[in-house]
């Protein structure tokens, strides 16, 4: 089978090929490979009329998939035009937790399943979330900036009014209790923290079994010292935390977001931070990525901001490729319906 491997600088060609060979070991399937250069420059992801979140060049991708029966990618643009160049294509696999870089509709029209790798970065995001809590509340990021960029020793960072609580003595509020949220809870409980959870979609018993307390949103906002977002972005959750919700937070509370920038009304958040209504925020995701040069974000000292790094770890890259290639094997060799299929209408296509 001809496989087009379209790696990038995070999940590169070698990782994708290694995991494919491991998944198919002993299956008697022979592969011929076409590789797209995985040395694409690091740059913000781009958007087209069809898809968002891709990195690379559409024309280069078209050339690489000409003979492909299988496409393995991470962030390459799989547009309708790219798909039209791949007349033999049987399956598209993206080693992403959410493959926004692929035109699902065009794949479905061709009867091509889009496989992906959910939960590849559970541990990576959970650990990063705790890291942001520490970096923001304990002034790690501010002290680093003053020491390295300004060569300034800041004893004022000892001020009680800007020093946060230890995690073990804190109340942590988690909005969302999916795989990542529950992992964050377990990590924080190891510190000794009390964990509140708001997630109407999760049975209260499950939250309690995890040693956490199920509460309504207002209670969580009022009682938590740290509030961390881990819910999906839907019509109902877009702008979930607005001016009213932020005003409910403690004046010495922190807001942490490694989920989706659109969950927060950023104008309301910036006003709260500038007015010292809350002590600070740590953000890995934003309404616009990257934030525009005139963003109020850059005027605030009580913010730790990172460039969507939460899911980036060696293990996350390997996990994504491993889960993806196992799914490809199960579909190609075992003839099973795809377990992790990003275009659910594909199943309807199969049934006619």
mmCIF file of N, CA and C in Angstrom, residues 43-99:
data_model
loop_
_atom_site.group_PDB
_atom_site.id
_atom_site.type_symbol
_atom_site.label_atom_id
_atom_site.label_comp_id
_atom_site.label_asym_id
_atom_site.label_seq_id
_atom_site.Cartn_x
_atom_site.Cartn_y
_atom_site.Cartn_z
ATOM 1 N N UNK A 43 5.252 28.258 12.701
ATOM 2 C CA UNK A 43 4.448 29.451 12.460
ATOM 3 C C UNK A 43 3.042 29.190 12.972
ATOM 4 N N UNK A 44 2.282 30.243 13.246
ATOM 5 C CA UNK A 44 0.885 30.034 13.652
ATOM 6 C C UNK A 44 0.132 29.243 12.591
ATOM 7 N N UNK A 45 -0.806 28.451 13.029
ATOM 8 C CA UNK A 45 -1.608 27.689 12.074
ATOM 9 C C UNK A 45 -2.430 28.635 11.210
ATOM 10 N N UNK A 46 -2.762 28.162 10.009
ATOM 11 C CA UNK A 46 -3.472 28.990 9.042
ATOM 12 C C UNK A 46 -4.894 28.476 8.841
ATOM 13 N N UNK A 47 -5.695 29.306 8.170
ATOM 14 C CA UNK A 47 -7.073 28.939 7.870
ATOM 15 C C UNK A 47 -7.326 29.104 6.377
ATOM 16 N N UNK A 48 -8.268 28.312 5.882
ATOM 17 C CA UNK A 48 -8.738 28.485 4.513
ATOM 18 C C UNK A 48 -10.256 28.536 4.578
ATOM 19 N N UNK A 49 -10.897 28.601 3.431
ATOM 20 C CA UNK A 49 -12.360 28.608 3.431
ATOM 21 C C UNK A 49 -12.917 27.280 3.910
ATOM 22 N N UNK A 50 -12.139 26.212 3.770
ATOM 23 C CA UNK A 50 -12.639 24.869 4.087
ATOM 24 C C UNK A 50 -12.287 24.418 5.497
ATOM 25 N N UNK A 51 -11.053 24.722 5.925
ATOM 26 C CA UNK A 51 -10.557 24.156 7.173
ATOM 27 C C UNK A 51 -9.759 25.209 7.944
ATOM 28 N N UNK A 52 -9.525 24.919 9.190
ATOM 29 C CA UNK A 52 -8.690 25.794 10.017
ATOM 30 C C UNK A 52 -7.675 24.938 10.756
ATOM 31 N N UNK A 53 -6.641 25.580 11.230
ATOM 32 C CA UNK A 53 -5.684 24.883 12.072
ATOM 33 C C UNK A 53 -4.643 24.079 11.329
ATOM 34 N N UNK A 54 -4.305 24.438 10.083
ATOM 35 C CA UNK A 54 -3.306 23.644 9.371
ATOM 36 C C UNK A 54 -1.982 24.388 9.281
ATOM 37 N N UNK A 55 -0.929 23.611 9.069
ATOM 38 C CA UNK A 55 0.417 24.154 8.871
ATOM 39 C C UNK A 55 0.974 23.557 7.587
ATOM 40 N N UNK A 56 1.616 24.360 6.772
ATOM 41 C CA UNK A 56 2.217 23.850 5.555
ATOM 42 C C UNK A 56 1.574 24.424 4.312
ATOM 43 N N UNK A 57 1.896 23.828 3.180
ATOM 44 C CA UNK A 57 1.480 24.349 1.892
ATOM 45 C C UNK A 57 0.564 23.356 1.182
ATOM 46 N N UNK A 58 -0.572 23.842 0.700
ATOM 47 C CA UNK A 58 -1.545 22.978 0.039
ATOM 48 C C UNK A 58 -0.978 22.349 -1.225
ATOM 49 N N UNK A 59 -0.236 23.096 -1.996
ATOM 50 C CA UNK A 59 0.291 22.575 -3.259
ATOM 51 C C UNK A 59 1.315 21.459 -3.012
ATOM 52 N N UNK A 60 2.197 21.652 -2.036
ATOM 53 C CA UNK A 60 3.159 20.603 -1.686
ATOM 54 C C UNK A 60 2.440 19.338 -1.224
ATOM 55 N N UNK A 61 1.381 19.531 -0.457
ATOM 56 C CA UNK A 61 0.610 18.389 0.036
ATOM 57 C C UNK A 61 -0.053 17.641 -1.114
ATOM 58 N N UNK A 62 -0.606 18.354 -2.079
ATOM 59 C CA UNK A 62 -1.231 17.713 -3.247
ATOM 60 C C UNK A 62 -0.247 16.802 -3.973
ATOM 61 N N UNK A 63 0.965 17.271 -4.141
ATOM 62 C CA UNK A 63 1.975 16.483 -4.852
ATOM 63 C C UNK A 63 2.338 15.219 -4.078
ATOM 64 N N UNK A 64 2.343 15.306 -2.758
ATOM 65 C CA UNK A 64 2.768 14.174 -1.932
ATOM 66 C C UNK A 64 1.730 13.064 -1.858
ATOM 67 N N UNK A 65 0.449 13.372 -2.105
ATOM 68 C CA UNK A 65 -0.602 12.365 -1.908
ATOM 69 C C UNK A 65 -1.087 11.758 -3.224
ATOM 70 N N UNK A 66 -0.413 12.037 -4.316
ATOM 71 C CA UNK A 66 -0.902 11.634 -5.643
ATOM 72 C C UNK A 66 -1.179 10.133 -5.737
ATOM 73 N N UNK A 67 -0.303 9.290 -5.167
ATOM 74 C CA UNK A 67 -0.466 7.838 -5.247
ATOM 75 C C UNK A 67 -1.005 7.227 -3.956
ATOM 76 N N UNK A 68 -1.311 8.052 -2.991
ATOM 77 C CA UNK A 68 -1.575 7.551 -1.638
ATOM 78 C C UNK A 68 -2.894 6.790 -1.506
ATOM 79 N N UNK A 69 -2.812 5.670 -0.802
ATOM 80 C CA UNK A 69 -4.005 4.966 -0.330
ATOM 81 C C UNK A 69 -4.276 5.311 1.130
ATOM 82 N N UNK A 70 -3.220 5.651 1.835
ATOM 83 C CA UNK A 70 -3.319 6.065 3.234
ATOM 84 C C UNK A 70 -2.583 7.389 3.387
ATOM 85 N N UNK A 71 -3.199 8.332 4.063
ATOM 86 C CA UNK A 71 -2.524 9.574 4.447
ATOM 87 C C UNK A 71 -2.383 9.583 5.966
ATOM 88 N N UNK A 72 -1.159 9.766 6.422
ATOM 89 C CA UNK A 72 -0.900 9.963 7.843
ATOM 90 C C UNK A 72 -0.337 11.365 8.022
ATOM 91 N N UNK A 73 -0.970 12.151 8.870
ATOM 92 C CA UNK A 73 -0.564 13.532 9.037
ATOM 93 C C UNK A 73 -0.756 13.971 10.474
ATOM 94 N N UNK A 74 -0.345 15.184 10.732
ATOM 95 C CA UNK A 74 -0.637 15.844 11.999
ATOM 96 C C UNK A 74 -1.351 17.150 11.718
ATOM 97 N N UNK A 75 -0.707 18.032 10.956
ATOM 98 C CA UNK A 75 -1.302 19.346 10.705
ATOM 99 C C UNK A 75 -1.319 19.733 9.233
ATOM 100 N N UNK A 76 -0.977 18.835 8.318
ATOM 101 C CA UNK A 76 -0.983 19.175 6.887
ATOM 102 C C UNK A 76 -2.407 19.509 6.430
ATOM 103 N N UNK A 77 -2.557 20.424 5.473
ATOM 104 C CA UNK A 77 -3.899 20.795 5.003
ATOM 105 C C UNK A 77 -4.487 19.737 4.074
ATOM 106 N N UNK A 78 -5.490 19.017 4.558
ATOM 107 C CA UNK A 78 -6.169 18.026 3.721
ATOM 108 C C UNK A 78 -7.471 18.658 3.252
ATOM 109 N N UNK A 79 -7.371 19.464 2.221
ATOM 110 C CA UNK A 79 -8.511 20.191 1.680
ATOM 111 C C UNK A 79 -9.186 19.376 0.581
ATOM 112 N N UNK A 80 -10.278 19.899 0.083
ATOM 113 C CA UNK A 80 -10.969 19.240 -1.032
ATOM 114 C C UNK A 80 -10.040 19.135 -2.246
ATOM 115 N N UNK A 81 -9.251 20.159 -2.456
ATOM 116 C CA UNK A 81 -8.320 20.156 -3.588
ATOM 117 C C UNK A 81 -7.232 19.100 -3.413
ATOM 118 N N UNK A 82 -6.735 18.940 -2.206
ATOM 119 C CA UNK A 82 -5.742 17.906 -1.924
ATOM 120 C C UNK A 82 -6.355 16.527 -2.127
ATOM 121 N N UNK A 83 -7.561 16.338 -1.643
ATOM 122 C CA UNK A 83 -8.228 15.048 -1.769
ATOM 123 C C UNK A 83 -8.472 14.687 -3.235
ATOM 124 N N UNK A 84 -8.764 15.687 -4.063
ATOM 125 C CA UNK A 84 -9.014 15.426 -5.482
ATOM 126 C C UNK A 84 -7.787 14.875 -6.176
ATOM 127 N N UNK A 85 -6.603 15.171 -5.630
ATOM 128 C CA UNK A 85 -5.362 14.673 -6.230
ATOM 129 C C UNK A 85 -5.057 13.242 -5.829
ATOM 130 N N UNK A 86 -5.786 12.707 -4.852
ATOM 131 C CA UNK A 86 -5.510 11.367 -4.323
ATOM 132 C C UNK A 86 -6.643 10.427 -4.716
ATOM 133 N N UNK A 87 -6.628 9.967 -5.953
ATOM 134 C CA UNK A 87 -7.736 9.155 -6.473
ATOM 135 C C UNK A 87 -7.798 7.763 -5.861
ATOM 136 N N UNK A 88 -6.689 7.277 -5.282
ATOM 137 C CA UNK A 88 -6.669 5.929 -4.703
ATOM 138 C C UNK A 88 -6.908 5.917 -3.191
ATOM 139 N N UNK A 89 -7.202 7.054 -2.634
ATOM 140 C CA UNK A 89 -7.225 7.204 -1.182
ATOM 141 C C UNK A 89 -8.329 6.374 -0.520
ATOM 142 N N UNK A 90 -7.945 5.667 0.556
ATOM 143 C CA UNK A 90 -8.885 4.839 1.307
ATOM 144 C C UNK A 90 -9.124 5.351 2.720
ATOM 145 N N UNK A 91 -8.131 6.030 3.291
ATOM 146 C CA UNK A 91 -8.240 6.439 4.685
ATOM 147 C C UNK A 91 -7.309 7.624 4.955
ATOM 148 N N UNK A 92 -7.777 8.536 5.794
ATOM 149 C CA UNK A 92 -6.962 9.661 6.252
ATOM 150 C C UNK A 92 -6.806 9.534 7.762
ATOM 151 N N UNK A 93 -5.581 9.665 8.227
ATOM 152 C CA UNK A 93 -5.326 9.589 9.665
ATOM 153 C C UNK A 93 -4.585 10.819 10.140
ATOM 154 N N UNK A 94 -5.106 11.461 11.175
ATOM 155 C CA UNK A 94 -4.466 12.640 11.753
ATOM 156 C C UNK A 94 -4.141 12.359 13.214
ATOM 157 N N UNK A 95 -2.877 12.518 13.556
ATOM 158 C CA UNK A 95 -2.445 12.221 14.921
ATOM 159 C C UNK A 95 -2.755 13.381 15.850
ATOM 160 N N UNK A 96 -3.994 13.848 15.787
ATOM 161 C CA UNK A 96 -4.462 14.993 16.572
ATOM 162 C C UNK A 96 -5.583 14.546 17.495
ATOM 163 N N UNK A 97 -5.790 15.312 18.553
ATOM 164 C CA UNK A 97 -6.954 15.061 19.397
ATOM 165 C C UNK A 97 -8.201 15.662 18.779
ATOM 166 N N UNK A 98 -8.009 16.601 17.833
ATOM 167 C CA UNK A 98 -9.126 17.198 17.100
ATOM 168 C C UNK A 98 -8.611 17.655 15.745
ATOM 169 N N UNK A 99 -8.817 16.878 14.685
ATOM 170 C CA UNK A 99 -8.202 17.174 13.383
ATOM 171 C C UNK A 99 -8.940 18.265 12.614
#
